[in-house]
Coordinates of N, CA and C in Angstrom, one line a residue:
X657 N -2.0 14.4 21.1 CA -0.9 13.5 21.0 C -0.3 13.2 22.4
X658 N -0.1 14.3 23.2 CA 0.7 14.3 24.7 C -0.8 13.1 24.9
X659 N -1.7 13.4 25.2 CA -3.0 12.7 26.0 C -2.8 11.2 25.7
X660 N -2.5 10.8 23.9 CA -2.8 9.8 24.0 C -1.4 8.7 24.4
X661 N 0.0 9.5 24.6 CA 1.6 9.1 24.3 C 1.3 9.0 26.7
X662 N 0.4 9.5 26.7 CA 0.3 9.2 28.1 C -0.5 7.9 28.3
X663 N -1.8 7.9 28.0 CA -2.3 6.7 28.2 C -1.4 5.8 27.4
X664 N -0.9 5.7 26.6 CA -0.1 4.2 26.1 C 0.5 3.9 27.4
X665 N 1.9 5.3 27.9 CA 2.7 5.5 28.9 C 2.4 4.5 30.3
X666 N 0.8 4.7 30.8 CA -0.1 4.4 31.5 C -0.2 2.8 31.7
X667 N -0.3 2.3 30.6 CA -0.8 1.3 30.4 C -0.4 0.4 29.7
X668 N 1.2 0.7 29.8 CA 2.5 -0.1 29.8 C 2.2 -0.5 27.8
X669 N 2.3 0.0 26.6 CA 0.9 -0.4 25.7 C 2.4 0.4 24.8
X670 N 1.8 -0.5 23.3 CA 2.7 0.0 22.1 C 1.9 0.1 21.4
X671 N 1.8 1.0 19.9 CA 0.8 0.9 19.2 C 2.1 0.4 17.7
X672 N 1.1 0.1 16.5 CA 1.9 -0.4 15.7 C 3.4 0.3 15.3
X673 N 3.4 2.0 15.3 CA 4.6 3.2 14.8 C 5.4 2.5 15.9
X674 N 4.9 2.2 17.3 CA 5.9 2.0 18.4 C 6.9 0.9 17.7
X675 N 6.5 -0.2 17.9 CA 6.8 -1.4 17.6 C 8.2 -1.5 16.4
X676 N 7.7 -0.7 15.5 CA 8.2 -0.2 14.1 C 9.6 0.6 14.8
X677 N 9.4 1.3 15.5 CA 10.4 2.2 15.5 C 11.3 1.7 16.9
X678 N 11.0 1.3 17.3 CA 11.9 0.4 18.5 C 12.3 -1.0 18.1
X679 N 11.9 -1.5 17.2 CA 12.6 -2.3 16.3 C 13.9 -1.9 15.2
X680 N 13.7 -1.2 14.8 CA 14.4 0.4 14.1 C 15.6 0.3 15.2
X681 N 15.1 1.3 16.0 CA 16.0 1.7 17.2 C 17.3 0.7 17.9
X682 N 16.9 -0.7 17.8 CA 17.5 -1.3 18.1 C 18.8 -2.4 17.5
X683 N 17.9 -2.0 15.6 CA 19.1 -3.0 14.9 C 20.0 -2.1 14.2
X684 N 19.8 -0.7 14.5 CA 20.7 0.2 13.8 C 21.6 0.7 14.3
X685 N 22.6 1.2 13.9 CA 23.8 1.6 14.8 C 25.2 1.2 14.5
X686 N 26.2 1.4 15.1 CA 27.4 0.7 14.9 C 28.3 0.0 16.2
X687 N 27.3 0.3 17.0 CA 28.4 -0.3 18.1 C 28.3 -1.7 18.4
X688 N 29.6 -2.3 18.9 CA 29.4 -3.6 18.7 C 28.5 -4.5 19.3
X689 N 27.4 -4.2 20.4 CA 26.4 -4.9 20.6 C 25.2 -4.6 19.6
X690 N 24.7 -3.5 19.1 CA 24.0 -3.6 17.3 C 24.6 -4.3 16.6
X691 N 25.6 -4.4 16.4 CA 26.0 -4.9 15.1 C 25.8 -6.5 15.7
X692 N 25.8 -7.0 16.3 CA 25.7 -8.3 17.2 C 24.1 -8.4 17.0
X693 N 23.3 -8.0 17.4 CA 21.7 -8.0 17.1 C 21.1 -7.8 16.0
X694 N 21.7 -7.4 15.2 CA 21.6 -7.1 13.7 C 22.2 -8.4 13.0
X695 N 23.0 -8.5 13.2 CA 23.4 -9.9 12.4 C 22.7 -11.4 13.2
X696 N 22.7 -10.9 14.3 CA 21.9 -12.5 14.9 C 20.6 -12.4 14.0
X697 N 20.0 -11.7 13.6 CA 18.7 -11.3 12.9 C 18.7 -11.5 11.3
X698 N 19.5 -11.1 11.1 CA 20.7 -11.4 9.5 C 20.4 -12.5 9.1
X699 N 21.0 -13.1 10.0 CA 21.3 -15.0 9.8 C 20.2 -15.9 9.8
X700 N 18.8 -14.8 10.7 CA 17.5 -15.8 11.0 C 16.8 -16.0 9.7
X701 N 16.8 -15.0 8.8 CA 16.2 -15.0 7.4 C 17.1 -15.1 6.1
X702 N 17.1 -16.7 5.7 CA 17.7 -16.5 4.2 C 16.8 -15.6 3.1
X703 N 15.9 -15.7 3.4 CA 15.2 -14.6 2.2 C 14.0 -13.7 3.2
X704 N 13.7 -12.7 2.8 CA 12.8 -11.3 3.0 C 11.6 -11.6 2.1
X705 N 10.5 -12.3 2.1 CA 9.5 -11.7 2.0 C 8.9 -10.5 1.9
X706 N 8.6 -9.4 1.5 CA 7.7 -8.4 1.9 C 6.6 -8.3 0.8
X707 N 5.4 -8.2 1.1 CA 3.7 -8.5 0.6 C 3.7 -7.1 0.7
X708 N 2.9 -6.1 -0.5 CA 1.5 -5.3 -0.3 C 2.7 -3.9 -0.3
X709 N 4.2 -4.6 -1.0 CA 5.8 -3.3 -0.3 C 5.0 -2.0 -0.7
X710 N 3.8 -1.6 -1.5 CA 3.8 0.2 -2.1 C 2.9 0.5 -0.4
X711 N 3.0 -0.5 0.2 CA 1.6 0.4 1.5 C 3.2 0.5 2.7
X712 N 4.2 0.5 2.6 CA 5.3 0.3 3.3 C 6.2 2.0 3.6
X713 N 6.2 2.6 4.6 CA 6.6 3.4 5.3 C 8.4 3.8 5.0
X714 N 8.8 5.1 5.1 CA 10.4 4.9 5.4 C 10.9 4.5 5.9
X715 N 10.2 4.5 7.4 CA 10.7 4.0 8.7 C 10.9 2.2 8.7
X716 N 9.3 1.8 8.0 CA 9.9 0.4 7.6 C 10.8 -0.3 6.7
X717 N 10.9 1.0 6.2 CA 12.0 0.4 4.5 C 13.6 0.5 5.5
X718 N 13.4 1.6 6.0 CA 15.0 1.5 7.0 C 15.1 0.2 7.5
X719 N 14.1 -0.7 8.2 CA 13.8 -1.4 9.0 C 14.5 -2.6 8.3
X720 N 13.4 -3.0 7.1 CA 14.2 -4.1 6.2 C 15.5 -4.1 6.0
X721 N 15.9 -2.4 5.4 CA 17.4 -2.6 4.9 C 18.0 -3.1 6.0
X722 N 17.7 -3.1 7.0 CA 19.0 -3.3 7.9 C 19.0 -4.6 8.2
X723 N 17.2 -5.5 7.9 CA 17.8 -6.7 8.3 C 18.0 -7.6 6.6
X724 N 17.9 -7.1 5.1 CA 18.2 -7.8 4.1 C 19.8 -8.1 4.6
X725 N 20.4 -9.3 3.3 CA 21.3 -9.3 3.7 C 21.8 -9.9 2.0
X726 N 22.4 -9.1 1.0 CA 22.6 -9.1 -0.2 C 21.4 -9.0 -0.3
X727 N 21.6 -10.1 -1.1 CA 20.2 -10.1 -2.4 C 19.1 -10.7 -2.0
X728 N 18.7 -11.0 -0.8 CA 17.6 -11.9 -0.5 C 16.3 -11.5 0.5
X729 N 15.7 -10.4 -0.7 CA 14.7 -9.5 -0.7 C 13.7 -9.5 -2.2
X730 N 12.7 -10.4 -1.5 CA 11.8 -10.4 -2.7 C 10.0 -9.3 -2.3
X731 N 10.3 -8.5 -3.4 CA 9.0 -7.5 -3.2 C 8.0 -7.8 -3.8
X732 N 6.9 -7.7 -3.2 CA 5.5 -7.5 -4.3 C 4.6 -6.5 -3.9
X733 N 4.2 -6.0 -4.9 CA 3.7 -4.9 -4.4 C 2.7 -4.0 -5.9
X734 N 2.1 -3.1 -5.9 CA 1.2 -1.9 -6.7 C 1.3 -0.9 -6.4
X735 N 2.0 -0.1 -6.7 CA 2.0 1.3 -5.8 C 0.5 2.3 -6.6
X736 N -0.2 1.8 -7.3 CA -1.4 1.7 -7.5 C -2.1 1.4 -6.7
X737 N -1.9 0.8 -5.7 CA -2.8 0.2 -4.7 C -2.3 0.5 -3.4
X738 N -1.5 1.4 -3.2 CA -1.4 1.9 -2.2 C -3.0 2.9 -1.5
X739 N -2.6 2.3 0.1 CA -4.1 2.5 1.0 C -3.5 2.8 1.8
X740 N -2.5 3.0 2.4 CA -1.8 3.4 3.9 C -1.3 4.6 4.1
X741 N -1.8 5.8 3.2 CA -0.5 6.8 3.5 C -1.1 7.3 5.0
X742 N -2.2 7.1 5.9 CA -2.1 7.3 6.7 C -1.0 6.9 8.1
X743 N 0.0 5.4 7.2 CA 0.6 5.1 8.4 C 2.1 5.6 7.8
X744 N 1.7 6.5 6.8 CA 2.8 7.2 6.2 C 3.7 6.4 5.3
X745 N 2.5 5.6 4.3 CA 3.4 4.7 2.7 C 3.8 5.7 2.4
X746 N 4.4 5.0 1.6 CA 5.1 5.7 0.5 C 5.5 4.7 -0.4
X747 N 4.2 5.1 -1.9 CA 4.7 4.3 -2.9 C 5.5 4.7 -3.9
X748 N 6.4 5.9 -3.5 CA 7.6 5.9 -4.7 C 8.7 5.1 -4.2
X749 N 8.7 4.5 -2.9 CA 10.0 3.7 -2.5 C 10.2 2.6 -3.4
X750 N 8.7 1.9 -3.9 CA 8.8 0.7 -4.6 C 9.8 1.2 -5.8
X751 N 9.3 2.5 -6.4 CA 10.1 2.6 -7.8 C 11.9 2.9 -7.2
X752 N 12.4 3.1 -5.9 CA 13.7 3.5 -5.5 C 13.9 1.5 -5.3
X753 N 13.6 0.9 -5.0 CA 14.1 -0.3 -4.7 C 14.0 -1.1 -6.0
X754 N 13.2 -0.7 -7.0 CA 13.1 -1.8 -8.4 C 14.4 -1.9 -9.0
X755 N 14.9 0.1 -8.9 CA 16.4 0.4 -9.3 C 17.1 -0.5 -9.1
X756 N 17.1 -1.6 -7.7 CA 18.0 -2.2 -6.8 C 17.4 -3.8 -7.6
X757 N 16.4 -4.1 -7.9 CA 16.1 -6.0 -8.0 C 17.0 -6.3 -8.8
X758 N 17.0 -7.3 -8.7 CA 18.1 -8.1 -10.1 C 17.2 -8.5 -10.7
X759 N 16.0 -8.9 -10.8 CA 14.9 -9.2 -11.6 C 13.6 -8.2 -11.4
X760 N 12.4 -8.3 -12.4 CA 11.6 -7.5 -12.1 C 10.4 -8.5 -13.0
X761 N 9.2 -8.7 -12.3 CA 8.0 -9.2 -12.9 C 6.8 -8.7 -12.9
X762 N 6.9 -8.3 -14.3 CA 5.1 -7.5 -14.2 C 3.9 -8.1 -14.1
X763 N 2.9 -8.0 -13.7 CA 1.9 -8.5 -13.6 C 0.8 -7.4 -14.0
X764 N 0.8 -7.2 -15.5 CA -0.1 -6.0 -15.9 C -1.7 -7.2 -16.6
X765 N -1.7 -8.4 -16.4 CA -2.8 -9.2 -16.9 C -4.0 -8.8 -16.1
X766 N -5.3 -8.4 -16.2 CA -5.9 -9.1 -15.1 C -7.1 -9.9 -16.0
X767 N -7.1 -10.9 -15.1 CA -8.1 -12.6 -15.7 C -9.3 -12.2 -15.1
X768 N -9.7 -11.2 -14.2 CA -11.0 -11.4 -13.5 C -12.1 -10.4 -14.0
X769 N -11.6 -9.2 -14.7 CA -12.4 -8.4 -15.3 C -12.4 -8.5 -16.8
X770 N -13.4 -8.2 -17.7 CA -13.7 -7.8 -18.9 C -13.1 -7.2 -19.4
X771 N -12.9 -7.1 -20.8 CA -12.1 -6.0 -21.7 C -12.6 -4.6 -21.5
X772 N -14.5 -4.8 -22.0 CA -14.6 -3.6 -21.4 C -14.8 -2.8 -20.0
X773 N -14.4 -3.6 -19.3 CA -14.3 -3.1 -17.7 C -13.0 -2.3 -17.8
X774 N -12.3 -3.1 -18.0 CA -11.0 -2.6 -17.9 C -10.4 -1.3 -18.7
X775 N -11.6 -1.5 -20.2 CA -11.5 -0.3 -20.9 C -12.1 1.1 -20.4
X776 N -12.9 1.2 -19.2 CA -13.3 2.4 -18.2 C -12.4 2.1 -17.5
X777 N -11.8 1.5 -16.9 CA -10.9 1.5 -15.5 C -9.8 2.6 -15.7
X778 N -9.0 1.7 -17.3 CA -8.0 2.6 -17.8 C -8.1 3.9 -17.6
X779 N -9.0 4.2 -18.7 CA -9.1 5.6 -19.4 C -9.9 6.7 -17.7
X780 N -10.6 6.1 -17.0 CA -10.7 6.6 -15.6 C -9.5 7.3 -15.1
X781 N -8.7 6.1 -14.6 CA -7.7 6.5 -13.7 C -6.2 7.2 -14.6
X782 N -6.3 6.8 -16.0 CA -5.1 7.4 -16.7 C -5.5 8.8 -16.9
X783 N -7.0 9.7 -16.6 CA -7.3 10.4 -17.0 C -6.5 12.5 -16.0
X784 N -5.6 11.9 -15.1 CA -5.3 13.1 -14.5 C -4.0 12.6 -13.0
X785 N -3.8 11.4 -14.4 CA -2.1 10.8 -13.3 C -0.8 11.4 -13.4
X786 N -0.8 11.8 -14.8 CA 0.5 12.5 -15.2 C 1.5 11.4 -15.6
X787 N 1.2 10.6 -16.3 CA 1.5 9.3 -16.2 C 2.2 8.3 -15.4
X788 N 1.6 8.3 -14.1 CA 1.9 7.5 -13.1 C 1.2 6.0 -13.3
X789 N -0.2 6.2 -13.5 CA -1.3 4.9 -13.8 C -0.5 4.3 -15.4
X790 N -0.4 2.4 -14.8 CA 0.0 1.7 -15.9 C -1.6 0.8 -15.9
X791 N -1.6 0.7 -17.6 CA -3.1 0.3 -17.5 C -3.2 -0.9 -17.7
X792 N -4.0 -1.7 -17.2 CA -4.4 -3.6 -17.0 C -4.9 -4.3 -18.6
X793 N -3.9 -4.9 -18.7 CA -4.8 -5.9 -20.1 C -5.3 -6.9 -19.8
X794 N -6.4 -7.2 -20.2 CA -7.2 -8.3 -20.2 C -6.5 -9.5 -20.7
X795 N -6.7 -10.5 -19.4 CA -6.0 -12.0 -19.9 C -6.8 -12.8 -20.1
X796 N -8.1 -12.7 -20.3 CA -8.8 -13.9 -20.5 C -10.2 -12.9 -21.4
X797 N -10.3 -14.0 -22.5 CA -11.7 -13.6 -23.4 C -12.9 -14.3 -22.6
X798 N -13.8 -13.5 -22.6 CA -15.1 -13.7 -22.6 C -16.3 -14.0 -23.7
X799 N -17.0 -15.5 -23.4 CA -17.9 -15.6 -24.1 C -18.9 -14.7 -24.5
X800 N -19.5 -14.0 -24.0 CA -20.6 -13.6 -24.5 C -19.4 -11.6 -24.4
X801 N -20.6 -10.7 -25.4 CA -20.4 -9.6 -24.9 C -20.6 -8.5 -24.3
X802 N -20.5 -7.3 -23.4 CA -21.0 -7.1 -22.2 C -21.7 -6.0 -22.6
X803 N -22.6 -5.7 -23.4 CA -23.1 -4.6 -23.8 C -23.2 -3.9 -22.4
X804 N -23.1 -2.3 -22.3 CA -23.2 -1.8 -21.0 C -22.4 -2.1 -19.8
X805 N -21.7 -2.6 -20.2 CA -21.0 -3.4 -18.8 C -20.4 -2.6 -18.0
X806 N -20.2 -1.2 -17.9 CA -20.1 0.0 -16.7 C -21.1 1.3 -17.4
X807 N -21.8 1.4 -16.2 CA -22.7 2.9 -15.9 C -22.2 3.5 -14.7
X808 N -22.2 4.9 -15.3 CA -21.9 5.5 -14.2 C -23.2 6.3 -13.5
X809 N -23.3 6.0 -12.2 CA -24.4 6.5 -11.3 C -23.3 7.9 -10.5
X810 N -24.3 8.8 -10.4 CA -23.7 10.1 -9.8 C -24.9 10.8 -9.1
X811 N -24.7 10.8 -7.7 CA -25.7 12.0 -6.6 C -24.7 13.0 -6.5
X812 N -25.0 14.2 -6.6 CA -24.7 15.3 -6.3 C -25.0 16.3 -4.9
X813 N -24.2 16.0 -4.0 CA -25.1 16.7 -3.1 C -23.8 18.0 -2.4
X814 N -24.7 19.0 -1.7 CA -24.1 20.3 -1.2 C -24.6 21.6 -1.2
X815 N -24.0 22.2 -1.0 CA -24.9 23.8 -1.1 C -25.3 24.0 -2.1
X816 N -25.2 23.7 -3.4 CA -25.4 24.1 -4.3 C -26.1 23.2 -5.3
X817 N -26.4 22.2 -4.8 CA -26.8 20.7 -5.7 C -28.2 20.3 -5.5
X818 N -28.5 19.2 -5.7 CA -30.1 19.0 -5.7 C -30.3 18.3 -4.3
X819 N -29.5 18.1 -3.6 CA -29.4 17.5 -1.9 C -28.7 18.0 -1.6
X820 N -29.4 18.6 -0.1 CA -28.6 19.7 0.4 C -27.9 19.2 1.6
X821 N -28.0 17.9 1.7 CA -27.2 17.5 3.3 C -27.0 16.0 2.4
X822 N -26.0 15.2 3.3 CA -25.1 14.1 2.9 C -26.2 13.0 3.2
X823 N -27.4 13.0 4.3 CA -28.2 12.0 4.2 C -29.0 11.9 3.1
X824 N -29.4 13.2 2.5 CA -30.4 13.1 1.5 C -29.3 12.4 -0.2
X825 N -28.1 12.6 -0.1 CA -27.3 12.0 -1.1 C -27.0 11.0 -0.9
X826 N -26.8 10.3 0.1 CA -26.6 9.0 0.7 C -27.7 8.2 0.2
X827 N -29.2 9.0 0.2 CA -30.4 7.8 0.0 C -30.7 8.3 -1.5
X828 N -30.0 9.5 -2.2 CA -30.1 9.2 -3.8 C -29.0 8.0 -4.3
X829 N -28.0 8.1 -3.5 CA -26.8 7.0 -4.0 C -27.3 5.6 -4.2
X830 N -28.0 5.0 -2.7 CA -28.6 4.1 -2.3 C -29.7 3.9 -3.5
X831 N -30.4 4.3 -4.2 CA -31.6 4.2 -5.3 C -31.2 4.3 -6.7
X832 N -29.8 4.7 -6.5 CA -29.3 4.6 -8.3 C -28.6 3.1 -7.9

């Protein structure tokens, strides 16, 4: 970390956490030049946007709070579909700010998959959530029926399996 907080150092360079958190740094506070940059910032947005909110950090959710301004914060988001905890999401924030909407819109349809797709998807992912997974209903019928419509392919590989290194499972994967 010292190696790499030098080369940025070096090479005059922010990386995304920088950006985040000197943005942070700058609208928070109480003295009367923050509160002056904070509200000039206030006033630039009648409404908040935020797209994709379950892949959204603390440090960014501090960020927003400070520039919402009442009620004019609209979220969308899956905390199902959260992909970022490497930049440190956190999709239980979504369920601490729904506390806060004045409205709330589910979108549990989905139009693009099959009943029975969605009937493996469910029973998949509901199968060791503790009931966190809310499960998708099918919004649109299909003509014909999907006989088969999910197989599961499985290579096993490791010390103890029928491939003993990751290339030789990689090229059973590749052939199912």
């Amino acid at each position: 970390m010292e190696i790499y907080e030098n080369e940025k150092r070096a090479l005059a360079a922010l990386d995304f956490e920088d950006l985040t958190l000197l943005a942070w740094k700058l609208l928070k506070g109480e003295t009367p030049e923050k509160k002056a940059v904070r509200e000039r910032y206030r006033a630039r947005f009648r409404h908040i946007f935020v797209d994709e909110f379950q892949d959204t950090s603390p440090l960014q959710a501090k960020l927003i709070d400070l520039l919402k301004n009442g009620k004019n914060l609209f979220l969308v988001g899956d905390p199902q579909q959260s992909i970022y905890a490497f930049r440190h999401a956190e999709p239980a924030l979504f369920g601490e700010y729904e506390a806060l909407a004045g409205k709330k819109i589910i979108l549990d349809e989905n139009y693009r998959s099959r009943a029975e797709v969605l009937d493996f998807v469910n029973l998949f992912f509901a199968a060791g959530d503790a009931g966190i997974f809310k499960a998708l209903v099918p919004g649109k019928k299909f003509s014909l029926a999907a006989k088969g419509a999910v197989e599961r392919l499985c290579a096993f590989y490791g010390p103890d399996e029928n491939f003993k290194d990751l290339d030789m499972g990689r090229e059973e994967e590749a052939r199912l």
